[in-house]
mmCIF file of C-alpha atoms in Angstrom:
data_model
loop_
_atom_site.group_PDB
_atom_site.id
_atom_site.type_symbol
_atom_site.label_atom_id
_atom_site.label_comp_id
_atom_site.label_asym_id
_atom_site.label_seq_id
_atom_site.Cartn_x
_atom_site.Cartn_y
_atom_site.Cartn_z
ATOM 1 C CA UNK A 1 -88.458 -63.141 41.778
ATOM 2 C CA UNK A 2 -90.331 -65.657 44.139
ATOM 3 C CA UNK A 3 -92.363 -68.207 42.221
ATOM 4 C CA UNK A 4 -95.845 -68.917 43.017
ATOM 5 C CA UNK A 5 -97.121 -72.260 44.039
ATOM 6 C CA UNK A 6 -98.910 -72.675 40.609
ATOM 7 C CA UNK A 7 -95.422 -71.973 39.020
ATOM 8 C CA UNK A 8 -93.566 -74.623 40.935
ATOM 9 C CA UNK A 9 -96.212 -77.326 40.306
ATOM 10 C CA UNK A 10 -96.104 -76.612 36.406
ATOM 11 C CA UNK A 11 -92.301 -76.878 36.760
ATOM 12 C CA UNK A 12 -92.385 -80.189 38.759
ATOM 13 C CA UNK A 13 -95.401 -81.608 36.733
ATOM 14 C CA UNK A 14 -95.309 -79.857 33.117
ATOM 15 C CA UNK A 15 -98.446 -80.188 31.165
ATOM 16 C CA UNK A 16 -98.462 -83.413 29.025
ATOM 17 C CA UNK A 17 -98.156 -82.848 25.352
ATOM 18 C CA UNK A 18 -100.957 -85.372 24.556
ATOM 19 C CA UNK A 19 -103.514 -87.719 26.061
ATOM 20 C CA UNK A 20 -102.841 -91.178 27.352
ATOM 21 C CA UNK A 21 -104.280 -93.950 25.498
ATOM 22 C CA UNK A 22 -105.331 -97.161 27.404
ATOM 23 C CA UNK A 23 -106.799 -100.064 25.457
ATOM 24 C CA UNK A 24 -108.699 -103.005 26.996
ATOM 25 C CA UNK A 25 -108.011 -105.922 24.453
ATOM 26 C CA UNK A 26 -109.922 -109.038 24.300
ATOM 27 C CA UNK A 27 -110.290 -112.173 22.033
ATOM 28 C CA UNK A 28 -113.926 -112.405 21.470
ATOM 29 C CA UNK A 29 -117.375 -110.810 22.146
ATOM 30 C CA UNK A 30 -118.573 -111.126 25.643
ATOM 31 C CA UNK A 31 -115.207 -111.531 27.690
ATOM 32 C CA UNK A 32 -115.994 -108.430 29.654
ATOM 33 C CA UNK A 33 -113.997 -105.389 27.704
ATOM 34 C CA UNK A 34 -116.630 -102.934 27.995
ATOM 35 C CA UNK A 35 -117.525 -103.814 31.666
ATOM 36 C CA UNK A 36 -113.825 -103.576 32.629
ATOM 37 C CA UNK A 37 -113.617 -100.165 30.945
ATOM 38 C CA UNK A 38 -116.445 -98.749 32.705
ATOM 39 C CA UNK A 39 -115.285 -100.295 35.929
ATOM 40 C CA UNK A 40 -111.949 -98.457 35.561
ATOM 41 C CA UNK A 41 -113.892 -95.295 34.683
ATOM 42 C CA UNK A 42 -115.981 -95.629 37.986
ATOM 43 C CA UNK A 43 -112.821 -95.949 39.974
ATOM 44 C CA UNK A 44 -111.250 -92.854 38.268
ATOM 45 C CA UNK A 45 -114.214 -90.827 39.024
ATOM 46 C CA UNK A 46 -114.274 -91.962 42.788
ATOM 47 C CA UNK A 47 -110.949 -90.375 43.016
ATOM 48 C CA UNK A 48 -112.012 -87.002 41.723
ATOM 49 C CA UNK A 49 -110.949 -87.514 38.104
ATOM 50 C CA UNK A 50 -113.224 -85.697 35.365
ATOM 51 C CA UNK A 51 -114.690 -88.725 33.536
ATOM 52 C CA UNK A 52 -117.182 -88.852 30.569
ATOM 53 C CA UNK A 53 -118.562 -91.280 28.162
ATOM 54 C CA UNK A 54 -117.966 -90.479 24.526
ATOM 55 C CA UNK A 55 -119.767 -93.673 23.259
ATOM 56 C CA UNK A 56 -120.522 -97.026 25.045
ATOM 57 C CA UNK A 57 -122.201 -99.967 23.103
ATOM 58 C CA UNK A 58 -124.198 -101.959 25.644
ATOM 59 C CA UNK A 59 -125.526 -104.427 23.128
ATOM 60 C CA UNK A 60 -128.414 -104.923 25.497
ATOM 61 C CA UNK A 61 -126.323 -106.248 28.206
ATOM 62 C CA UNK A 62 -127.920 -105.254 31.601
ATOM 63 C CA UNK A 63 -124.427 -105.149 33.565
ATOM 64 C CA UNK A 64 -122.854 -102.835 30.934
ATOM 65 C CA UNK A 65 -126.053 -100.653 30.885
ATOM 66 C CA UNK A 66 -126.106 -100.266 34.595
ATOM 67 C CA UNK A 67 -122.626 -99.132 35.121
ATOM 68 C CA UNK A 68 -122.805 -96.853 32.019
ATOM 69 C CA UNK A 69 -125.508 -95.219 33.973
ATOM 70 C CA UNK A 70 -123.110 -94.274 36.815
ATOM 71 C CA UNK A 71 -120.735 -92.286 34.477
ATOM 72 C CA UNK A 72 -121.903 -88.801 32.697
ATOM 73 C CA UNK A 73 -122.426 -89.436 28.937
ATOM 74 C CA UNK A 74 -121.834 -86.611 26.456
ATOM 75 C CA UNK A 75 -124.699 -86.720 23.990
ATOM 76 C CA UNK A 76 -124.277 -88.600 20.629
ATOM 77 C CA UNK A 77 -124.564 -86.994 17.351
ATOM 78 C CA UNK A 78 -127.361 -87.866 15.272
ATOM 79 C CA UNK A 79 -126.865 -88.330 11.444
ATOM 80 C CA UNK A 80 -129.235 -89.081 8.784
ATOM 81 C CA UNK A 81 -128.166 -91.620 6.220
ATOM 82 C CA UNK A 82 -130.419 -92.847 3.424
ATOM 83 C CA UNK A 83 -133.485 -91.960 5.294
ATOM 84 C CA UNK A 84 -132.361 -93.700 8.639
ATOM 85 C CA UNK A 85 -131.203 -91.741 11.595
ATOM 86 C CA UNK A 86 -127.816 -93.139 13.247
ATOM 87 C CA UNK A 87 -126.072 -92.133 16.473
ATOM 88 C CA UNK A 88 -122.226 -91.638 16.589
ATOM 89 C CA UNK A 89 -119.759 -90.333 19.220
ATOM 90 C CA UNK A 90 -119.882 -86.356 18.985
ATOM 91 C CA UNK A 91 -116.049 -85.515 18.762
ATOM 92 C CA UNK A 92 -116.847 -81.859 18.506
ATOM 93 C CA UNK A 93 -118.936 -82.038 21.661
ATOM 94 C CA UNK A 94 -116.305 -83.821 23.554
ATOM 95 C CA UNK A 95 -113.424 -81.386 22.599
ATOM 96 C CA UNK A 96 -115.986 -78.639 23.796
ATOM 97 C CA UNK A 97 -116.539 -80.384 27.185
ATOM 98 C CA UNK A 98 -112.982 -81.608 27.415
ATOM 99 C CA UNK A 99 -113.258 -84.025 30.235
ATOM 100 C CA UNK A 100 -109.829 -85.399 31.612
ATOM 101 C CA UNK A 101 -110.845 -88.908 30.627
ATOM 102 C CA UNK A 102 -113.143 -90.155 27.873
ATOM 103 C CA UNK A 103 -114.527 -93.505 27.124
ATOM 104 C CA UNK A 104 -114.828 -94.696 23.387
ATOM 105 C CA UNK A 105 -115.960 -98.206 23.046
ATOM 106 C CA UNK A 106 -115.254 -100.421 19.764
ATOM 107 C CA UNK A 107 -112.002 -98.897 18.430
ATOM 108 C CA UNK A 108 -112.309 -100.548 15.039
ATOM 109 C CA UNK A 109 -116.067 -99.175 14.797
ATOM 110 C CA UNK A 110 -116.538 -97.631 11.266
ATOM 111 C CA UNK A 111 -118.518 -94.240 11.369
ATOM 112 C CA UNK A 112 -121.684 -93.342 9.354
ATOM 113 C CA UNK A 113 -120.936 -91.180 6.427
ATOM 114 C CA UNK A 114 -121.052 -87.528 7.379
ATOM 115 C CA UNK A 115 -118.950 -88.200 10.519
ATOM 116 C CA UNK A 116 -115.824 -86.260 11.261
ATOM 117 C CA UNK A 117 -113.724 -89.284 10.113
ATOM 118 C CA UNK A 118 -114.268 -92.630 8.543
ATOM 119 C CA UNK A 119 -113.069 -94.509 11.447
ATOM 120 C CA UNK A 120 -113.414 -94.209 15.261
ATOM 121 C CA UNK A 121 -109.654 -94.533 15.983
ATOM 122 C CA UNK A 122 -109.179 -91.470 13.738
ATOM 123 C CA UNK A 123 -111.466 -89.701 16.343
ATOM 124 C CA UNK A 124 -109.430 -90.893 18.967
ATOM 125 C CA UNK A 125 -106.221 -89.464 17.604
ATOM 126 C CA UNK A 126 -107.972 -85.905 17.734
ATOM 127 C CA UNK A 127 -108.868 -86.435 21.243
ATOM 128 C CA UNK A 128 -105.509 -87.571 22.400
ATOM 129 C CA UNK A 129 -103.956 -84.502 20.490
ATOM 130 C CA UNK A 130 -106.269 -82.502 22.654
ATOM 131 C CA UNK A 131 -104.508 -84.001 25.688
ATOM 132 C CA UNK A 132 -107.814 -85.919 26.548
ATOM 133 C CA UNK A 133 -107.019 -89.437 28.082
ATOM 134 C CA UNK A 134 -108.726 -92.138 26.216
ATOM 135 C CA UNK A 135 -110.088 -95.467 27.326
ATOM 136 C CA UNK A 136 -111.214 -97.880 24.534
ATOM 137 C CA UNK A 137 -111.797 -101.436 23.931
ATOM 138 C CA UNK A 138 -111.286 -103.931 20.915
ATOM 139 C CA UNK A 139 -111.056 -107.602 20.189
ATOM 140 C CA UNK A 140 -107.754 -108.864 18.807
ATOM 141 C CA UNK A 141 -108.946 -110.023 15.577
ATOM 142 C CA UNK A 142 -109.437 -106.447 14.553
ATOM 143 C CA UNK A 143 -105.797 -105.621 14.279
ATOM 144 C CA UNK A 144 -105.071 -105.331 10.499
ATOM 145 C CA UNK A 145 -101.764 -107.472 10.344
ATOM 146 C CA UNK A 146 -103.606 -110.419 11.979
ATOM 147 C CA UNK A 147 -106.438 -110.441 9.377
ATOM 148 C CA UNK A 148 -104.923 -113.511 7.175
ATOM 149 C CA UNK A 149 -104.038 -115.299 10.485
ATOM 150 C CA UNK A 150 -107.633 -114.951 11.822
ATOM 151 C CA UNK A 151 -108.925 -115.936 8.584
ATOM 152 C CA UNK A 152 -106.760 -119.007 8.761
ATOM 153 C CA UNK A 153 -107.909 -119.896 12.414
ATOM 154 C CA UNK A 154 -111.698 -118.979 11.803
ATOM 155 C CA UNK A 155 -112.611 -119.069 8.250
ATOM 156 C CA UNK A 156 -113.959 -115.376 8.894
ATOM 157 C CA UNK A 157 -112.940 -112.395 6.871
ATOM 158 C CA UNK A 158 -112.817 -109.525 9.353
ATOM 159 C CA UNK A 159 -113.817 -106.287 7.608
ATOM 160 C CA UNK A 160 -113.372 -103.585 10.390
ATOM 161 C CA UNK A 161 -109.797 -103.343 11.124
ATOM 162 C CA UNK A 162 -107.393 -101.168 13.075
ATOM 163 C CA UNK A 163 -103.806 -100.403 11.366
ATOM 164 C CA UNK A 164 -100.914 -101.589 13.162
ATOM 165 C CA UNK A 165 -99.629 -98.105 13.741
ATOM 166 C CA UNK A 166 -102.549 -97.646 16.197
ATOM 167 C CA UNK A 167 -101.384 -100.346 18.382
ATOM 168 C CA UNK A 168 -97.987 -98.507 18.515
ATOM 169 C CA UNK A 169 -99.727 -95.499 19.706
ATOM 170 C CA UNK A 170 -101.338 -97.412 22.670
ATOM 171 C CA UNK A 171 -99.751 -96.413 25.930
ATOM 172 C CA UNK A 172 -101.269 -99.041 28.167
ATOM 173 C CA UNK A 173 -102.924 -102.383 27.192
ATOM 174 C CA UNK A 174 -104.949 -104.642 29.537
ATOM 175 C CA UNK A 175 -105.968 -108.181 28.525
ATOM 176 C CA UNK A 176 -109.439 -108.877 29.431
ATOM 177 C CA UNK A 177 -109.504 -112.422 29.701
ATOM 178 C CA UNK A 178 -112.037 -115.328 30.150
ATOM 179 C CA UNK A 179 -111.428 -118.931 29.473
ATOM 180 C CA UNK A 180 -113.156 -120.345 26.270
ATOM 181 C CA UNK A 181 -115.108 -122.688 28.605
ATOM 182 C CA UNK A 182 -116.392 -119.739 30.819
ATOM 183 C CA UNK A 183 -117.220 -117.959 27.753
ATOM 184 C CA UNK A 184 -119.208 -120.644 26.129
ATOM 185 C CA UNK A 185 -121.163 -120.931 29.377
ATOM 186 C CA UNK A 186 -121.943 -117.232 29.248
ATOM 187 C CA UNK A 187 -122.974 -117.664 25.642
ATOM 188 C CA UNK A 188 -125.176 -120.579 26.328
ATOM 189 C CA UNK A 189 -127.057 -118.596 29.077
ATOM 190 C CA UNK A 190 -127.963 -115.882 26.752
ATOM 191 C CA UNK A 191 -125.555 -113.216 28.490
ATOM 192 C CA UNK A 192 -123.728 -112.222 25.193
ATOM 193 C CA UNK A 193 -126.535 -113.000 22.544
ATOM 194 C CA UNK A 194 -130.049 -113.779 22.799
ATOM 195 C CA UNK A 195 -130.582 -117.687 23.038
ATOM 196 C CA UNK A 196 -131.537 -118.016 19.363
ATOM 197 C CA UNK A 197 -128.439 -116.431 18.144
ATOM 198 C CA UNK A 198 -126.336 -117.941 20.789
ATOM 199 C CA UNK A 199 -126.784 -121.573 19.505
ATOM 200 C CA UNK A 200 -125.643 -120.643 15.734
ATOM 201 C CA UNK A 201 -122.458 -118.636 17.119
ATOM 202 C CA UNK A 202 -121.432 -121.705 19.310
ATOM 203 C CA UNK A 203 -121.376 -123.760 16.061
ATOM 204 C CA UNK A 204 -119.617 -121.195 14.168
ATOM 205 C CA UNK A 205 -117.196 -118.439 15.310
ATOM 206 C CA UNK A 206 -117.527 -119.679 18.950
ATOM 207 C CA UNK A 207 -116.084 -122.940 18.297
ATOM 208 C CA UNK A 208 -113.515 -124.162 20.881
ATOM 209 C CA UNK A 209 -110.769 -124.103 18.217
ATOM 210 C CA UNK A 210 -111.533 -120.649 17.016
ATOM 211 C CA UNK A 211 -111.719 -119.312 20.634
ATOM 212 C CA UNK A 212 -108.162 -120.913 21.757
ATOM 213 C CA UNK A 213 -106.498 -119.628 18.637
ATOM 214 C CA UNK A 214 -107.826 -116.266 19.177
ATOM 215 C CA UNK A 215 -107.011 -116.214 22.870
ATOM 216 C CA UNK A 216 -103.347 -117.191 21.878
ATOM 217 C CA UNK A 217 -103.190 -114.172 19.664
ATOM 218 C CA UNK A 218 -104.289 -111.877 22.179
ATOM 219 C CA UNK A 219 -101.813 -113.160 24.866
ATOM 220 C CA UNK A 220 -98.992 -112.766 22.371
ATOM 221 C CA UNK A 221 -100.135 -109.102 21.443
ATOM 222 C CA UNK A 222 -100.197 -108.010 25.114
ATOM 223 C CA UNK A 223 -96.596 -109.694 25.365
ATOM 224 C CA UNK A 224 -95.333 -107.642 22.625
ATOM 225 C CA UNK A 225 -96.487 -104.460 23.993
ATOM 226 C CA UNK A 226 -95.181 -105.030 27.475
ATOM 227 C CA UNK A 227 -91.814 -106.144 25.694
ATOM 228 C CA UNK A 228 -91.728 -102.811 23.867
ATOM 229 C CA UNK A 229 -92.608 -100.757 26.885
ATOM 230 C CA UNK A 230 -89.843 -102.502 28.734
ATOM 231 C CA UNK A 231 -87.177 -102.105 25.977
ATOM 232 C CA UNK A 232 -88.006 -98.428 25.609
ATOM 233 C CA UNK A 233 -87.421 -97.962 29.407
ATOM 234 C CA UNK A 234 -84.264 -99.763 29.567
ATOM 235 C CA UNK A 235 -82.941 -97.865 26.415
ATOM 236 C CA UNK A 236 -83.887 -94.526 28.287
ATOM 237 C CA UNK A 237 -82.684 -95.491 31.634
ATOM 238 C CA UNK A 238 -79.179 -96.445 30.109
ATOM 239 C CA UNK A 239 -79.546 -100.166 31.401
ATOM 240 C CA UNK A 240 -79.587 -101.674 28.027
ATOM 241 C CA UNK A 241 -76.942 -101.038 25.528
ATOM 242 C CA UNK A 242 -77.805 -100.325 21.711
ATOM 243 C CA UNK A 243 -78.484 -103.199 19.637
ATOM 244 C CA UNK A 244 -75.721 -103.865 17.007
ATOM 245 C CA UNK A 245 -77.831 -105.387 14.289
ATOM 246 C CA UNK A 246 -81.307 -104.440 12.986
ATOM 247 C CA UNK A 247 -83.161 -107.337 11.637
ATOM 248 C CA UNK A 248 -84.584 -106.837 8.234
ATOM 249 C CA UNK A 249 -87.390 -108.810 7.065
ATOM 250 C CA UNK A 250 -88.043 -109.400 3.517
ATOM 251 C CA UNK A 251 -91.250 -110.971 2.112
ATOM 252 C CA UNK A 252 -91.306 -112.072 -1.806
ATOM 253 C CA UNK A 253 -94.667 -111.809 -3.376
ATOM 254 C CA UNK A 254 -96.597 -112.112 -6.676
ATOM 255 C CA UNK A 255 -99.906 -112.161 -7.863
ATOM 256 C CA UNK A 256 -101.134 -115.048 -5.525
ATOM 257 C CA UNK A 257 -103.891 -113.840 -3.134
ATOM 258 C CA UNK A 258 -102.046 -115.679 -0.312
ATOM 259 C CA UNK A 259 -99.456 -113.088 -0.507
ATOM 260 C CA UNK A 260 -101.376 -111.166 2.296
ATOM 261 C CA UNK A 261 -100.847 -114.020 4.675
ATOM 262 C CA UNK A 262 -97.143 -113.935 3.998
ATOM 263 C CA UNK A 263 -96.937 -110.111 4.500
ATOM 264 C CA UNK A 264 -98.597 -110.594 7.642
ATOM 265 C CA UNK A 265 -96.304 -113.164 8.937
ATOM 266 C CA UNK A 266 -93.500 -111.084 8.119
ATOM 267 C CA UNK A 267 -95.153 -107.974 9.764
ATOM 268 C CA UNK A 268 -95.485 -110.015 13.056
ATOM 269 C CA UNK A 269 -92.056 -111.326 12.783
ATOM 270 C CA UNK A 270 -90.534 -107.872 12.314
ATOM 271 C CA UNK A 271 -92.600 -106.307 15.233
ATOM 272 C CA UNK A 272 -91.557 -109.381 17.587
ATOM 273 C CA UNK A 273 -87.748 -108.748 16.588
ATOM 274 C CA UNK A 274 -88.041 -104.938 16.542
ATOM 275 C CA UNK A 275 -86.965 -105.115 12.890
ATOM 276 C CA UNK A 276 -88.021 -103.530 9.631
ATOM 277 C CA UNK A 277 -90.390 -105.203 7.206
ATOM 278 C CA UNK A 278 -89.512 -105.206 3.337
ATOM 279 C CA UNK A 279 -91.906 -106.425 0.575
ATOM 280 C CA UNK A 280 -90.517 -107.425 -2.868
ATOM 281 C CA UNK A 281 -92.131 -107.886 -6.158
ATOM 282 C CA UNK A 282 -90.522 -108.546 -9.406
ATOM 283 C CA UNK A 283 -91.998 -108.232 -12.769
ATOM 284 C CA UNK A 284 -90.698 -110.877 -15.104
ATOM 285 C CA UNK A 285 -92.405 -109.514 -18.143
ATOM 286 C CA UNK A 286 -95.233 -112.125 -17.818
ATOM 287 C CA UNK A 287 -98.479 -111.007 -18.496
ATOM 288 C CA UNK A 288 -100.944 -111.066 -15.463
ATOM 289 C CA UNK A 289 -104.552 -111.939 -15.726
ATOM 290 C CA UNK A 290 -107.187 -109.634 -14.387
ATOM 291 C CA UNK A 291 -107.554 -111.634 -11.177
ATOM 292 C CA UNK A 292 -103.965 -112.038 -10.653
ATOM 293 C CA UNK A 293 -103.308 -108.080 -11.141
ATOM 294 C CA UNK A 294 -106.144 -107.543 -8.677
ATOM 295 C CA UNK A 295 -104.344 -109.798 -6.069
ATOM 296 C CA UNK A 296 -101.107 -108.173 -6.692
ATOM 297 C CA UNK A 297 -102.516 -104.652 -6.164
ATOM 298 C CA UNK A 298 -104.235 -105.719 -2.835
ATOM 299 C CA UNK A 299 -100.982 -107.427 -1.748
ATOM 300 C CA UNK A 300 -99.126 -104.118 -2.333
ATOM 301 C CA UNK A 301 -101.650 -102.067 -0.838
ATOM 302 C CA UNK A 302 -101.701 -104.318 2.298
ATOM 303 C CA UNK A 303 -97.982 -103.940 2.734
ATOM 304 C CA UNK A 304 -98.280 -100.370 2.657
ATOM 305 C CA UNK A 305 -101.009 -100.268 5.386
ATOM 306 C CA UNK A 306 -98.546 -102.150 7.450
ATOM 307 C CA UNK A 307 -95.825 -99.534 6.972
ATOM 308 C CA UNK A 308 -93.630 -101.961 4.896
ATOM 309 C CA UNK A 309 -90.985 -100.742 2.599
ATOM 310 C CA UNK A 310 -92.489 -101.732 -0.654
ATOM 311 C CA UNK A 311 -89.797 -102.668 -3.352
ATOM 312 C CA UNK A 312 -90.759 -103.313 -6.997
ATOM 313 C CA UNK A 313 -88.149 -104.325 -9.624
ATOM 314 C CA UNK A 314 -88.100 -105.746 -13.269
ATOM 315 C CA UNK A 315 -85.867 -108.494 -14.569
ATOM 316 C CA UNK A 316 -85.794 -111.629 -16.512
ATOM 317 C CA UNK A 317 -84.475 -113.961 -13.841
ATOM 318 C CA UNK A 318 -86.323 -114.378 -10.451
ATOM 319 C CA UNK A 319 -83.217 -115.756 -8.512
ATOM 320 C CA UNK A 320 -80.947 -112.940 -9.645
ATOM 321 C CA UNK A 321 -83.627 -110.334 -8.722
ATOM 322 C CA UNK A 322 -84.034 -111.628 -5.198
ATOM 323 C CA UNK A 323 -80.515 -111.873 -4.626
ATOM 324 C CA UNK A 324 -79.993 -108.152 -5.588
ATOM 325 C CA UNK A 325 -83.028 -107.304 -3.239
ATOM 326 C CA UNK A 326 -81.301 -109.114 -0.277
ATOM 327 C CA UNK A 327 -77.946 -107.476 -1.043
ATOM 328 C CA UNK A 328 -78.956 -104.008 -1.791
ATOM 329 C CA UNK A 329 -81.594 -103.816 1.365
ATOM 330 C CA UNK A 330 -79.419 -105.799 3.792
ATOM 331 C CA UNK A 331 -82.155 -108.361 4.225
ATOM 332 C CA UNK A 332 -81.491 -110.659 7.253
ATOM 333 C CA UNK A 333 -84.449 -112.934 6.727
ATOM 334 C CA UNK A 334 -86.436 -113.602 3.855
ATOM 335 C CA UNK A 335 -89.950 -115.376 3.580
ATOM 336 C CA UNK A 336 -91.232 -117.243 0.507
ATOM 337 C CA UNK A 337 -94.711 -118.761 0.037
ATOM 338 C CA UNK A 338 -95.607 -122.222 -1.232
ATOM 339 C CA UNK A 339 -98.751 -123.696 -2.398
ATOM 340 C CA UNK A 340 -100.050 -126.900 -1.120
ATOM 341 C CA UNK A 341 -101.447 -127.701 -4.482
ATOM 342 C CA UNK A 342 -98.142 -127.166 -6.239
ATOM 343 C CA UNK A 343 -97.502 -130.979 -6.217
ATOM 344 C CA UNK A 344 -94.386 -131.795 -8.323
ATOM 345 C CA UNK A 345 -93.665 -128.173 -9.167
ATOM 346 C CA UNK A 346 -92.508 -127.917 -5.651
ATOM 347 C CA UNK A 347 -89.291 -129.578 -6.259
ATOM 348 C CA UNK A 348 -87.784 -126.998 -9.049
ATOM 349 C CA UNK A 349 -88.916 -124.307 -6.601
ATOM 350 C CA UNK A 350 -87.048 -125.660 -3.923
ATOM 351 C CA UNK A 351 -84.127 -126.105 -6.134
ATOM 352 C CA UNK A 352 -84.232 -122.364 -6.674
ATOM 353 C CA UNK A 353 -84.222 -121.527 -3.065
ATOM 354 C CA UNK A 354 -81.301 -123.841 -2.491
ATOM 355 C CA UNK A 355 -79.394 -121.851 -5.415
ATOM 356 C CA UNK A 356 -80.307 -118.632 -3.426
ATOM 357 C CA UNK A 357 -78.674 -120.071 -0.358
ATOM 358 C CA UNK A 358 -75.461 -121.003 -1.914
ATOM 359 C CA UNK A 359 -75.204 -117.452 -3.032
ATOM 360 C CA UNK A 360 -76.520 -115.585 -0.139
ATOM 361 C CA UNK A 361 -75.217 -117.698 2.985
ATOM 362 C CA UNK A 362 -75.994 -114.857 5.684
ATOM 363 C CA UNK A 363 -79.774 -114.921 4.980
ATOM 364 C CA UNK A 364 -82.245 -117.003 6.886
ATOM 365 C CA UNK A 365 -85.094 -118.437 4.649
ATOM 366 C CA UNK A 366 -88.721 -119.061 6.083
ATOM 367 C CA UNK A 367 -90.981 -121.164 3.545
ATOM 368 C CA UNK A 368 -94.577 -120.546 4.431
ATOM 369 C CA UNK A 369 -97.706 -122.388 3.036
ATOM 370 C CA UNK A 370 -99.982 -119.817 1.828
ATOM 371 C CA UNK A 371 -103.415 -121.530 1.922
ATOM 372 C CA UNK A 372 -105.283 -121.684 5.091
ATOM 373 C CA UNK A 373 -105.115 -125.201 6.822
ATOM 374 C CA UNK A 374 -108.158 -127.371 6.763
#
């Protein structure tokens, strides 16, 4: 039986099972993420692609608004919340329209109550499952595992975050970069915020040290995604032999609120090495006060959000419990925290770690200061 031309094309280029997810990543507001995303959309449309805007936040920036006016926009959904009308991306309208490519700004955005999902990244997962390609934007500080590091660099607690598994779902990442000096000049000219807000921002979040630190985090994140893509290609291509030993990173925590910083460090290390993350807590029978219990619960919840293997045990001796944890779960690197306020108590703690090393010579030990640097 002779095949039709359509059947031949389907066989050569079978329909994809899901949409492609491209993220424009920056390190601060104003570097040009939304502008770059819109420029890409206009290029795609000029080549005949069916492109539409799901949501774009112009924040009053003229250049962004002008570009957005050149792309079809699917009407936003209006939601009444406590007497005020808000507009959110209309996922159902996008699925009904089903463009080939849709733009959805600000990946970490939290939706108004009554929306299809709580978070915008959840909306995008539905679009991708419907085989719609998605272009989105985000600043690096919204990656959940980077929260403690960003707090250490900037002193700012980021409330809207995106789980690390979403970053694993990104197919292509484009760094939208601008030197801190150029960004400050844009800020001073009122191109990002009104001039009255710009002066305050320049003395707080947009301080040079903050911008340099955040820019470094963004560069590292893009490098990790590129490395992961290359590794996957080499393994599929058969050019790279399978790795023999999988790194297993173990993080030991307690009721110290600084435990989230340790877990974040462990997560980044595991991602960089292609290994697994384990978080360990041992109940030594000591009664925790309400603040310690609250911190411990938050630490364990944070570990679970990063897809860590959470291991809880009970015992009377800390060193024996940690030794058993390392042996049972084949931990190759273990992370401990220390407090800069520990004073003389640091020495018996260090002696305990030395005892662990004597009995567990195959494990590497990292000792991390838990408090943010001044």
